[in-house]
């Protein structure tokens, strides 16, 4: 394989730029031509490509977001969109594509691979919800950002003897909420993977800690549980007598300088992805397990299930009282 492309798709994640950099530099160093595709699969359909060289990825390892821009492309999910993308790749002589994104992006990569354009996926999402990986690019930065934001909220919560109900991202998954809940000492953590009852898991829990002299509380809710945090704060105030406030952290969680872990893993994964394409190996997802970089068949990866670590959940429950 001599000519490849790289794109970022779905929600941006800190560390995507480090992955793009590694893809471009590894390709250049090994004599491959490499193109950056602008705005994910939209760019693949419309031929929105930029020829990349060693210097096009200078000074981006430290930047959040993605210099290639990102999009969720509905057209690509249609037969016509897919056909146009394949035609564009053929016209440009693109022999393989590195797709950096979440599982939605991998489904696109799978479909392209099936139709003869070998793709390698790199997991880039703050949600950490890719089943074959115990870590995804952007997750570590996001977790640390949430921790910092909740620490700030905690200062004011403590000063006023209040309860703060905070919603964090994660789409359908609770990894961000569970781990940030542990890191921030949340009194209760609500995640989609574990059924809960507000009365038992929040109100009674708060009352129990009140009896042990606790005066301020952090309640973390993953967006995937679908709880209205404002309504929950009002219910808490009515039932416990603790003045309560609600905060939705929203997109503040998704930007910012990537952590060292995200930069290093993104660099390793980007390098690994190009090495696969150089051997004409496509239809793969680069994964990270226990700090090791490996790869899976893309179909297999998409059919795997990821479950929450219940031991971790129980630890959180036991120590946050
Ligand atoms: O997948 C990343 C993510 O930030 C999710 O946590 C969240 O549900 C979603 O994207 C938000 O998407 P958008 O930026 O399109 O509103």
mmCIF file of C-alpha atoms and ligand atoms in Angstrom:
data_model
loop_
_atom_site.group_PDB
_atom_site.id
_atom_site.type_symbol
_atom_site.label_atom_id
_atom_site.label_comp_id
_atom_site.label_asym_id
_atom_site.label_seq_id
_atom_site.Cartn_x
_atom_site.Cartn_y
_atom_site.Cartn_z
ATOM 1 C CA UNK A 1 0.000 0.000 0.000
ATOM 2 C CA UNK A 2 1.478 3.344 -1.028
ATOM 3 C CA UNK A 3 -1.263 5.933 -0.630
ATOM 4 C CA UNK A 4 -3.444 6.235 2.465
ATOM 5 C CA UNK A 5 -5.846 8.701 4.052
ATOM 6 C CA UNK A 6 -6.679 9.560 7.639
ATOM 7 C CA UNK A 7 -9.920 10.998 9.007
ATOM 8 C CA UNK A 8 -11.496 11.841 12.358
ATOM 9 C CA UNK A 9 -15.186 11.159 12.813
ATOM 10 C CA UNK A 10 -17.892 11.469 15.480
ATOM 11 C CA UNK A 11 -17.401 13.565 18.596
ATOM 12 C CA UNK A 12 -13.878 14.998 18.796
ATOM 13 C CA UNK A 13 -11.681 13.775 21.625
ATOM 14 C CA UNK A 14 -8.454 15.180 23.092
ATOM 15 C CA UNK A 15 -5.573 13.163 21.665
ATOM 16 C CA UNK A 16 -7.093 12.771 18.184
ATOM 17 C CA UNK A 17 -4.505 15.245 16.902
ATOM 18 C CA UNK A 18 -1.699 13.197 18.420
ATOM 19 C CA UNK A 19 -3.076 10.158 16.564
ATOM 20 C CA UNK A 20 -3.294 12.086 13.264
ATOM 21 C CA UNK A 21 0.280 13.241 13.781
ATOM 22 C CA UNK A 22 1.493 9.697 14.383
ATOM 23 C CA UNK A 23 -0.333 8.393 11.302
ATOM 24 C CA UNK A 24 1.094 11.126 9.079
ATOM 25 C CA UNK A 25 4.633 10.905 10.418
ATOM 26 C CA UNK A 26 4.739 7.091 10.308
ATOM 27 C CA UNK A 27 3.420 7.139 6.739
ATOM 28 C CA UNK A 28 5.926 9.788 5.617
ATOM 29 C CA UNK A 29 8.836 8.083 7.319
ATOM 30 C CA UNK A 30 7.994 4.864 5.496
ATOM 31 C CA UNK A 31 7.586 6.408 2.066
ATOM 32 C CA UNK A 32 3.779 6.391 1.914
ATOM 33 C CA UNK A 33 1.742 9.270 0.544
ATOM 34 C CA UNK A 34 -0.806 10.426 3.106
ATOM 35 C CA UNK A 35 -3.915 12.592 2.812
ATOM 36 C CA UNK A 36 -5.946 14.202 5.584
ATOM 37 C CA UNK A 37 -9.691 13.946 4.997
ATOM 38 C CA UNK A 38 -11.647 16.981 6.143
ATOM 39 C CA UNK A 39 -14.825 16.561 8.262
ATOM 40 C CA UNK A 40 -14.835 12.803 8.491
ATOM 41 C CA UNK A 41 -16.853 10.766 6.018
ATOM 42 C CA UNK A 42 -18.228 13.982 4.461
ATOM 43 C CA UNK A 43 -14.727 14.671 3.176
ATOM 44 C CA UNK A 44 -14.412 11.139 1.884
ATOM 45 C CA UNK A 45 -17.616 11.541 -0.114
ATOM 46 C CA UNK A 46 -16.704 14.975 -1.499
ATOM 47 C CA UNK A 47 -12.972 14.474 -2.040
ATOM 48 C CA UNK A 48 -12.106 17.089 0.570
ATOM 49 C CA UNK A 49 -8.509 15.950 0.994
ATOM 50 C CA UNK A 50 -5.295 17.682 2.013
ATOM 51 C CA UNK A 51 -1.906 16.251 1.153
ATOM 52 C CA UNK A 52 -0.042 15.917 4.447
ATOM 53 C CA UNK A 53 3.693 15.985 5.090
ATOM 54 C CA UNK A 54 5.922 15.862 8.146
ATOM 55 C CA UNK A 55 5.371 19.543 8.889
ATOM 56 C CA UNK A 56 1.582 19.589 8.422
ATOM 57 C CA UNK A 57 1.276 17.950 11.812
ATOM 58 C CA UNK A 58 3.787 20.107 13.700
ATOM 59 C CA UNK A 59 2.614 21.659 16.980
ATOM 60 C CA UNK A 60 -0.598 19.650 17.253
ATOM 61 C CA UNK A 61 0.376 16.939 19.744
ATOM 62 C CA UNK A 62 -0.686 19.268 22.568
ATOM 63 C CA UNK A 63 -3.970 20.450 21.044
ATOM 64 C CA UNK A 64 -7.469 19.194 21.835
ATOM 65 C CA UNK A 65 -10.128 18.880 19.122
ATOM 66 C CA UNK A 66 -9.032 17.732 15.673
ATOM 67 C CA UNK A 67 -7.226 19.711 12.975
ATOM 68 C CA UNK A 68 -9.036 17.552 10.401
ATOM 69 C CA UNK A 69 -12.429 18.628 11.815
ATOM 70 C CA UNK A 70 -15.076 16.056 12.567
ATOM 71 C CA UNK A 71 -18.681 15.331 11.681
ATOM 72 C CA UNK A 72 -21.409 12.771 12.030
ATOM 73 C CA UNK A 73 -22.245 12.046 8.390
ATOM 74 C CA UNK A 74 -25.764 10.732 7.711
ATOM 75 C CA UNK A 75 -25.143 10.514 3.963
ATOM 76 C CA UNK A 76 -22.356 8.000 4.449
ATOM 77 C CA UNK A 77 -24.865 5.596 5.997
ATOM 78 C CA UNK A 78 -26.765 5.480 2.681
ATOM 79 C CA UNK A 79 -25.842 3.231 -0.246
ATOM 80 C CA UNK A 80 -25.404 6.285 -2.466
ATOM 81 C CA UNK A 81 -23.103 8.025 0.022
ATOM 82 C CA UNK A 82 -21.012 4.892 0.388
ATOM 83 C CA UNK A 83 -20.726 4.471 -3.396
ATOM 84 C CA UNK A 84 -19.605 8.087 -3.780
ATOM 85 C CA UNK A 85 -16.976 7.666 -1.053
ATOM 86 C CA UNK A 86 -15.584 4.564 -2.756
ATOM 87 C CA UNK A 87 -15.519 6.318 -6.116
ATOM 88 C CA UNK A 88 -13.646 9.255 -4.571
ATOM 89 C CA UNK A 89 -11.085 6.922 -2.991
ATOM 90 C CA UNK A 90 -10.595 5.184 -6.340
ATOM 91 C CA UNK A 91 -10.228 8.486 -8.209
ATOM 92 C CA UNK A 92 -7.607 9.677 -5.739
ATOM 93 C CA UNK A 93 -5.868 6.301 -5.646
ATOM 94 C CA UNK A 94 -6.447 5.948 -1.886
ATOM 95 C CA UNK A 95 -5.659 2.340 -0.991
ATOM 96 C CA UNK A 96 -6.382 2.379 2.724
ATOM 97 C CA UNK A 97 -7.978 4.642 5.338
ATOM 98 C CA UNK A 98 -7.265 5.181 9.024
ATOM 99 C CA UNK A 99 -10.508 6.093 10.795
ATOM 100 C CA UNK A 100 -10.172 7.723 14.210
ATOM 101 C CA UNK A 101 -13.466 7.748 16.109
ATOM 102 C CA UNK A 102 -16.004 5.747 18.080
ATOM 103 C CA UNK A 103 -18.080 2.712 17.225
ATOM 104 C CA UNK A 104 -20.362 4.652 14.846
ATOM 105 C CA UNK A 105 -17.247 5.577 12.869
ATOM 106 C CA UNK A 106 -16.076 1.963 12.972
ATOM 107 C CA UNK A 107 -19.347 0.809 11.415
ATOM 108 C CA UNK A 108 -18.538 3.100 8.478
ATOM 109 C CA UNK A 109 -15.011 1.655 8.352
ATOM 110 C CA UNK A 110 -16.450 -1.858 8.365
ATOM 111 C CA UNK A 111 -18.780 -1.052 5.450
ATOM 112 C CA UNK A 112 -15.953 0.547 3.460
ATOM 113 C CA UNK A 113 -13.684 -2.406 4.151
ATOM 114 C CA UNK A 114 -16.403 -4.788 2.993
ATOM 115 C CA UNK A 115 -16.576 -2.893 -0.283
ATOM 116 C CA UNK A 116 -12.857 -3.119 -0.966
ATOM 117 C CA UNK A 117 -11.268 -0.088 0.740
ATOM 118 C CA UNK A 118 -9.250 -1.521 3.645
ATOM 119 C CA UNK A 119 -9.711 0.534 6.807
ATOM 120 C CA UNK A 120 -8.092 0.480 10.218
ATOM 121 C CA UNK A 121 -9.997 2.018 13.127
ATOM 122 C CA UNK A 122 -8.382 3.813 16.049
ATOM 123 C CA UNK A 123 -10.622 4.248 19.123
ATOM 124 C CA UNK A 124 -11.040 7.974 19.734
ATOM 125 C CA UNK A 125 -13.888 8.915 22.048
ATOM 126 C CA UNK A 126 -14.184 10.359 25.525
ATOM 127 C CA UNK A 127 -16.860 7.756 26.335
ATOM 128 C CA UNK A 128 -14.495 4.752 26.602
ATOM 129 C CA UNK A 129 -17.318 2.613 25.235
ATOM 130 C CA UNK A 130 -15.463 0.538 22.622
ATOM 131 C CA UNK A 131 -15.826 -3.084 23.677
ATOM 132 C CA UNK A 132 -12.438 -4.426 22.531
ATOM 133 C CA UNK A 133 -10.513 -1.677 24.343
ATOM 134 C CA UNK A 134 -10.151 -0.934 28.014
ATOM 135 C CA UNK A 135 -9.140 2.613 27.051
ATOM 136 C CA UNK A 136 -10.008 5.010 24.231
ATOM 137 C CA UNK A 137 -8.169 8.153 23.168
ATOM 138 C CA UNK A 138 -9.592 11.181 24.967
ATOM 139 C CA UNK A 139 -11.024 9.286 27.912
ATOM 140 C CA UNK A 140 -8.131 10.037 30.252
ATOM 141 C CA UNK A 141 -8.146 13.760 29.490
ATOM 142 C CA UNK A 142 -11.912 13.931 29.872
ATOM 143 C CA UNK A 143 -11.800 12.082 33.176
ATOM 144 C CA UNK A 144 -9.213 14.511 34.503
ATOM 145 C CA UNK A 145 -11.181 17.488 33.204
ATOM 146 C CA UNK A 146 -14.326 16.272 34.963
ATOM 147 C CA UNK A 147 -12.321 15.789 38.146
ATOM 148 C CA UNK A 148 -11.008 19.340 37.968
ATOM 149 C CA UNK A 149 -14.449 20.791 37.247
ATOM 150 C CA UNK A 150 -16.107 18.825 40.036
ATOM 151 C CA UNK A 151 -13.335 19.869 42.432
ATOM 152 C CA UNK A 152 -14.255 23.465 41.668
ATOM 153 C CA UNK A 153 -17.927 22.790 42.227
ATOM 154 C CA UNK A 154 -17.022 20.995 45.426
ATOM 155 C CA UNK A 155 -15.414 24.138 46.889
ATOM 156 C CA UNK A 156 -18.645 26.077 46.641
ATOM 157 C CA UNK A 157 -20.764 23.059 47.603
ATOM 158 C CA UNK A 158 -18.773 22.659 50.794
ATOM 159 C CA UNK A 159 -18.778 26.380 51.591
ATOM 160 C CA UNK A 160 -22.586 26.438 51.508
ATOM 161 C CA UNK A 161 -23.337 23.007 53.003
ATOM 162 C CA UNK A 162 -25.094 22.124 49.786
ATOM 163 C CA UNK A 163 -25.663 19.169 47.529
ATOM 164 C CA UNK A 164 -24.470 19.373 43.911
ATOM 165 C CA UNK A 165 -26.020 17.104 41.345
ATOM 166 C CA UNK A 166 -23.733 16.932 38.329
ATOM 167 C CA UNK A 167 -24.384 15.367 34.941
ATOM 168 C CA UNK A 168 -21.399 14.068 32.981
ATOM 169 C CA UNK A 169 -21.157 12.815 29.400
ATOM 170 C CA UNK A 170 -20.632 9.241 28.257
ATOM 171 C CA UNK A 171 -23.531 8.670 25.863
ATOM 172 C CA UNK A 172 -24.947 5.230 26.834
ATOM 173 C CA UNK A 173 -21.990 4.307 29.037
ATOM 174 C CA UNK A 174 -21.146 5.044 32.659
ATOM 175 C CA UNK A 175 -17.336 4.782 32.651
ATOM 176 C CA UNK A 176 -16.775 8.533 32.913
ATOM 177 C CA UNK A 177 -19.355 8.892 35.684
ATOM 178 C CA UNK A 178 -18.153 5.888 37.675
ATOM 179 C CA UNK A 179 -14.474 6.755 37.568
ATOM 180 C CA UNK A 180 -14.894 10.489 38.049
ATOM 181 C CA UNK A 181 -17.312 9.679 40.871
ATOM 182 C CA UNK A 182 -14.582 7.681 42.593
ATOM 183 C CA UNK A 183 -11.954 10.344 41.910
ATOM 184 C CA UNK A 184 -14.230 13.070 43.319
ATOM 185 C CA UNK A 185 -15.643 11.125 46.255
ATOM 186 C CA UNK A 186 -19.252 11.348 45.095
ATOM 187 C CA UNK A 187 -21.848 10.230 47.630
ATOM 188 C CA UNK A 188 -23.891 8.558 44.896
ATOM 189 C CA UNK A 189 -23.066 7.636 41.303
ATOM 190 C CA UNK A 190 -25.847 6.902 38.840
ATOM 191 C CA UNK A 191 -24.841 4.942 35.740
ATOM 192 C CA UNK A 192 -26.883 3.236 33.025
ATOM 193 C CA UNK A 193 -25.274 -0.172 33.603
ATOM 194 C CA UNK A 194 -26.556 -0.505 37.171
ATOM 195 C CA UNK A 195 -30.294 -0.181 37.945
ATOM 196 C CA UNK A 196 -31.006 2.326 40.690
ATOM 197 C CA UNK A 197 -33.794 3.766 42.718
ATOM 198 C CA UNK A 198 -33.517 7.463 43.642
ATOM 199 C CA UNK A 199 -35.098 6.928 47.048
ATOM 200 C CA UNK A 200 -32.737 4.114 48.025
ATOM 201 C CA UNK A 201 -29.551 5.063 46.184
ATOM 202 C CA UNK A 202 -29.609 8.818 46.669
ATOM 203 C CA UNK A 203 -32.004 10.003 49.387
ATOM 204 C CA UNK A 204 -31.464 7.223 51.933
ATOM 205 C CA UNK A 205 -27.765 7.270 51.266
ATOM 206 C CA UNK A 206 -27.569 10.996 51.876
ATOM 207 C CA UNK A 207 -29.603 10.659 55.089
ATOM 208 C CA UNK A 208 -27.260 7.927 56.302
ATOM 209 C CA UNK A 209 -24.231 10.149 55.732
ATOM 210 C CA UNK A 210 -26.040 13.093 57.343
ATOM 211 C CA UNK A 211 -26.386 10.984 60.477
ATOM 212 C CA UNK A 212 -22.609 10.550 60.319
ATOM 213 C CA UNK A 213 -22.267 14.349 60.215
ATOM 214 C CA UNK A 214 -21.774 14.839 56.501
ATOM 215 C CA UNK A 215 -22.903 18.309 55.436
ATOM 216 C CA UNK A 216 -22.164 18.581 51.713
ATOM 217 C CA UNK A 217 -22.724 16.121 48.911
ATOM 218 C CA UNK A 218 -21.744 15.430 45.320
ATOM 219 C CA UNK A 219 -24.122 13.285 43.286
ATOM 220 C CA UNK A 220 -22.833 12.268 39.855
ATOM 221 C CA UNK A 221 -25.205 11.165 37.110
ATOM 222 C CA UNK A 222 -24.148 9.799 33.740
ATOM 223 C CA UNK A 223 -26.120 11.423 30.918
ATOM 224 C CA UNK A 224 -27.073 7.893 29.842
ATOM 225 C CA UNK A 225 -29.356 7.403 32.854
ATOM 226 C CA UNK A 226 -31.655 10.087 31.462
ATOM 227 C CA UNK A 227 -32.195 11.823 34.798
ATOM 228 C CA UNK A 228 -33.116 15.514 34.780
ATOM 229 C CA UNK A 229 -30.481 16.782 37.232
ATOM 230 C CA UNK A 230 -32.425 19.970 37.981
ATOM 231 C CA UNK A 231 -35.503 17.971 38.971
ATOM 232 C CA UNK A 232 -33.337 15.585 40.982
ATOM 233 C CA UNK A 233 -31.726 18.511 42.842
ATOM 234 C CA UNK A 234 -35.212 19.833 43.710
ATOM 235 C CA UNK A 235 -36.308 16.390 44.935
ATOM 236 C CA UNK A 236 -33.185 16.049 47.074
ATOM 237 C CA UNK A 237 -33.745 19.483 48.622
ATOM 238 C CA UNK A 238 -37.379 18.660 49.402
ATOM 239 C CA UNK A 239 -36.612 15.271 50.935
ATOM 240 C CA UNK A 240 -33.357 15.925 52.814
ATOM 241 C CA UNK A 241 -33.572 19.625 53.601
ATOM 242 C CA UNK A 242 -30.140 20.161 51.966
ATOM 243 C CA UNK A 243 -30.049 23.118 49.601
ATOM 244 C CA UNK A 244 -29.223 21.678 46.184
ATOM 245 C CA UNK A 245 -27.924 22.851 42.815
ATOM 246 C CA UNK A 246 -27.616 21.130 39.459
ATOM 247 C CA UNK A 247 -24.842 21.415 36.866
ATOM 248 C CA UNK A 248 -24.606 19.865 33.442
ATOM 249 C CA UNK A 249 -20.899 19.847 32.553
ATOM 250 C CA UNK A 250 -21.692 19.464 28.841
ATOM 251 C CA UNK A 251 -19.034 20.191 26.242
ATOM 252 C CA UNK A 252 -16.591 21.708 28.734
ATOM 253 C CA UNK A 253 -15.610 18.067 29.254
ATOM 254 C CA UNK A 254 -14.608 17.412 25.669
ATOM 255 C CA UNK A 255 -11.916 19.989 24.917
ATOM 256 C CA UNK A 256 -8.539 20.897 26.310
ATOM 257 C CA UNK A 257 -4.931 19.789 26.226
ATOM 258 C CA UNK A 258 -4.636 16.021 26.105
ATOM 259 C CA UNK A 259 -2.984 14.311 29.064
ATOM 260 C CA UNK A 260 0.344 12.523 28.682
ATOM 261 C CA UNK A 261 -1.470 9.178 28.613
ATOM 262 C CA UNK A 262 -3.732 10.252 25.741
ATOM 263 C CA UNK A 263 -0.807 11.656 23.752
ATOM 264 C CA UNK A 264 1.328 8.569 24.237
ATOM 265 C CA UNK A 265 -1.415 6.034 23.518
ATOM 266 C CA UNK A 266 -2.629 8.012 20.502
ATOM 267 C CA UNK A 267 0.911 8.090 19.147
ATOM 268 C CA UNK A 268 1.351 4.349 19.648
ATOM 269 C CA UNK A 269 -2.002 3.554 18.079
ATOM 270 C CA UNK A 270 -1.472 5.853 15.090
ATOM 271 C CA UNK A 271 1.900 4.255 14.418
ATOM 272 C CA UNK A 272 0.431 0.762 14.789
ATOM 273 C CA UNK A 273 -2.450 1.496 12.394
ATOM 274 C CA UNK A 274 -0.108 2.571 9.589
ATOM 275 C CA UNK A 275 2.090 -0.485 10.138
ATOM 276 C CA UNK A 276 -0.996 -2.656 9.554
ATOM 277 C CA UNK A 277 -1.881 -0.857 6.326
ATOM 278 C CA UNK A 278 1.737 -1.095 5.163
ATOM 279 C CA UNK A 279 1.366 -4.861 5.323
ATOM 280 C CA UNK A 280 -1.877 -4.542 3.326
ATOM 281 C CA UNK A 281 -3.832 -5.544 6.424
ATOM 282 C CA UNK A 282 -7.173 -3.781 6.667
ATOM 283 C CA UNK A 283 -10.545 -4.401 8.329
ATOM 284 C CA UNK A 284 -8.935 -4.062 11.761
ATOM 285 C CA UNK A 285 -9.498 -2.041 14.900
ATOM 286 C CA UNK A 286 -6.453 -1.011 16.905
ATOM 287 C CA UNK A 287 -7.158 -1.699 20.557
ATOM 288 C CA UNK A 288 -5.534 -1.037 23.888
ATOM 289 C CA UNK A 289 -5.701 -3.555 26.696
ATOM 290 C CA UNK A 290 -3.698 -3.287 29.883
ATOM 291 C CA UNK A 291 -1.471 -0.672 28.213
ATOM 292 C CA UNK A 292 -0.678 -3.041 25.316
ATOM 293 C CA UNK A 293 -1.558 -2.087 21.755
ATOM 294 C CA UNK A 294 -3.072 -4.891 19.657
ATOM 295 C CA UNK A 295 -5.668 -5.272 16.911
ATOM 296 C CA UNK A 296 -8.979 -7.000 16.267
ATOM 297 C CA UNK A 297 -11.036 -7.900 13.274
ATOM 298 C CA UNK A 298 -13.422 -4.984 12.814
ATOM 299 C CA UNK A 299 -16.533 -7.218 12.611
ATOM 300 C CA UNK A 300 -15.519 -9.073 15.754
ATOM 301 C CA UNK A 301 -14.767 -5.806 17.552
ATOM 302 C CA UNK A 302 -18.196 -4.395 16.734
ATOM 303 C CA UNK A 303 -19.928 -7.516 18.023
ATOM 304 C CA UNK A 304 -18.138 -7.553 21.374
ATOM 305 C CA UNK A 305 -19.922 -6.402 24.537
ATOM 306 C CA UNK A 306 -18.363 -4.228 27.202
ATOM 307 C CA UNK A 307 -19.504 -4.426 30.790
ATOM 308 C CA UNK A 308 -18.863 -2.187 33.729
ATOM 309 C CA UNK A 309 -16.412 -3.369 36.388
ATOM 310 C CA UNK A 310 -18.776 -4.191 39.269
ATOM 311 C CA UNK A 311 -15.853 -4.472 41.704
ATOM 312 C CA UNK A 312 -15.058 -0.870 40.981
ATOM 313 C CA UNK A 313 -18.697 0.080 41.415
ATOM 314 C CA UNK A 314 -18.780 -1.693 44.777
ATOM 315 C CA UNK A 315 -15.582 0.023 45.900
ATOM 316 C CA UNK A 316 -17.129 3.389 45.038
ATOM 317 C CA UNK A 317 -20.238 2.484 46.989
ATOM 318 C CA UNK A 318 -18.340 1.315 50.042
ATOM 319 C CA UNK A 319 -15.968 4.244 50.468
ATOM 320 C CA UNK A 320 -18.184 7.188 49.613
ATOM 321 C CA UNK A 321 -20.266 7.110 52.740
HETATM 322 O O1 LIG B 1 -19.436 10.537 22.048
HETATM 323 C C1 LIG B 1 -18.922 11.665 22.640
HETATM 324 C C2 LIG B 1 -20.012 12.542 23.184
HETATM 325 O O2 LIG B 1 -19.413 13.682 23.770
HETATM 326 C C3 LIG B 1 -20.975 11.862 24.153
HETATM 327 O O3 LIG B 1 -20.451 11.746 25.455
HETATM 328 C C4 LIG B 1 -22.175 12.761 24.059
HETATM 329 O O4 LIG B 1 -23.352 12.044 24.356
HETATM 330 C C5 LIG B 1 -22.159 13.186 22.621
HETATM 331 O O5 LIG B 1 -20.846 12.989 22.138
HETATM 332 C C6 LIG B 1 -22.554 14.622 22.386
HETATM 333 O O6 LIG B 1 -22.593 14.839 21.027
HETATM 334 P P1 LIG B 1 -22.700 16.278 20.359
HETATM 335 O O7 LIG B 1 -21.394 16.988 20.559
HETATM 336 O O8 LIG B 1 -22.970 15.977 18.928
HETATM 337 O O9 LIG B 1 -23.808 16.981 21.052
#
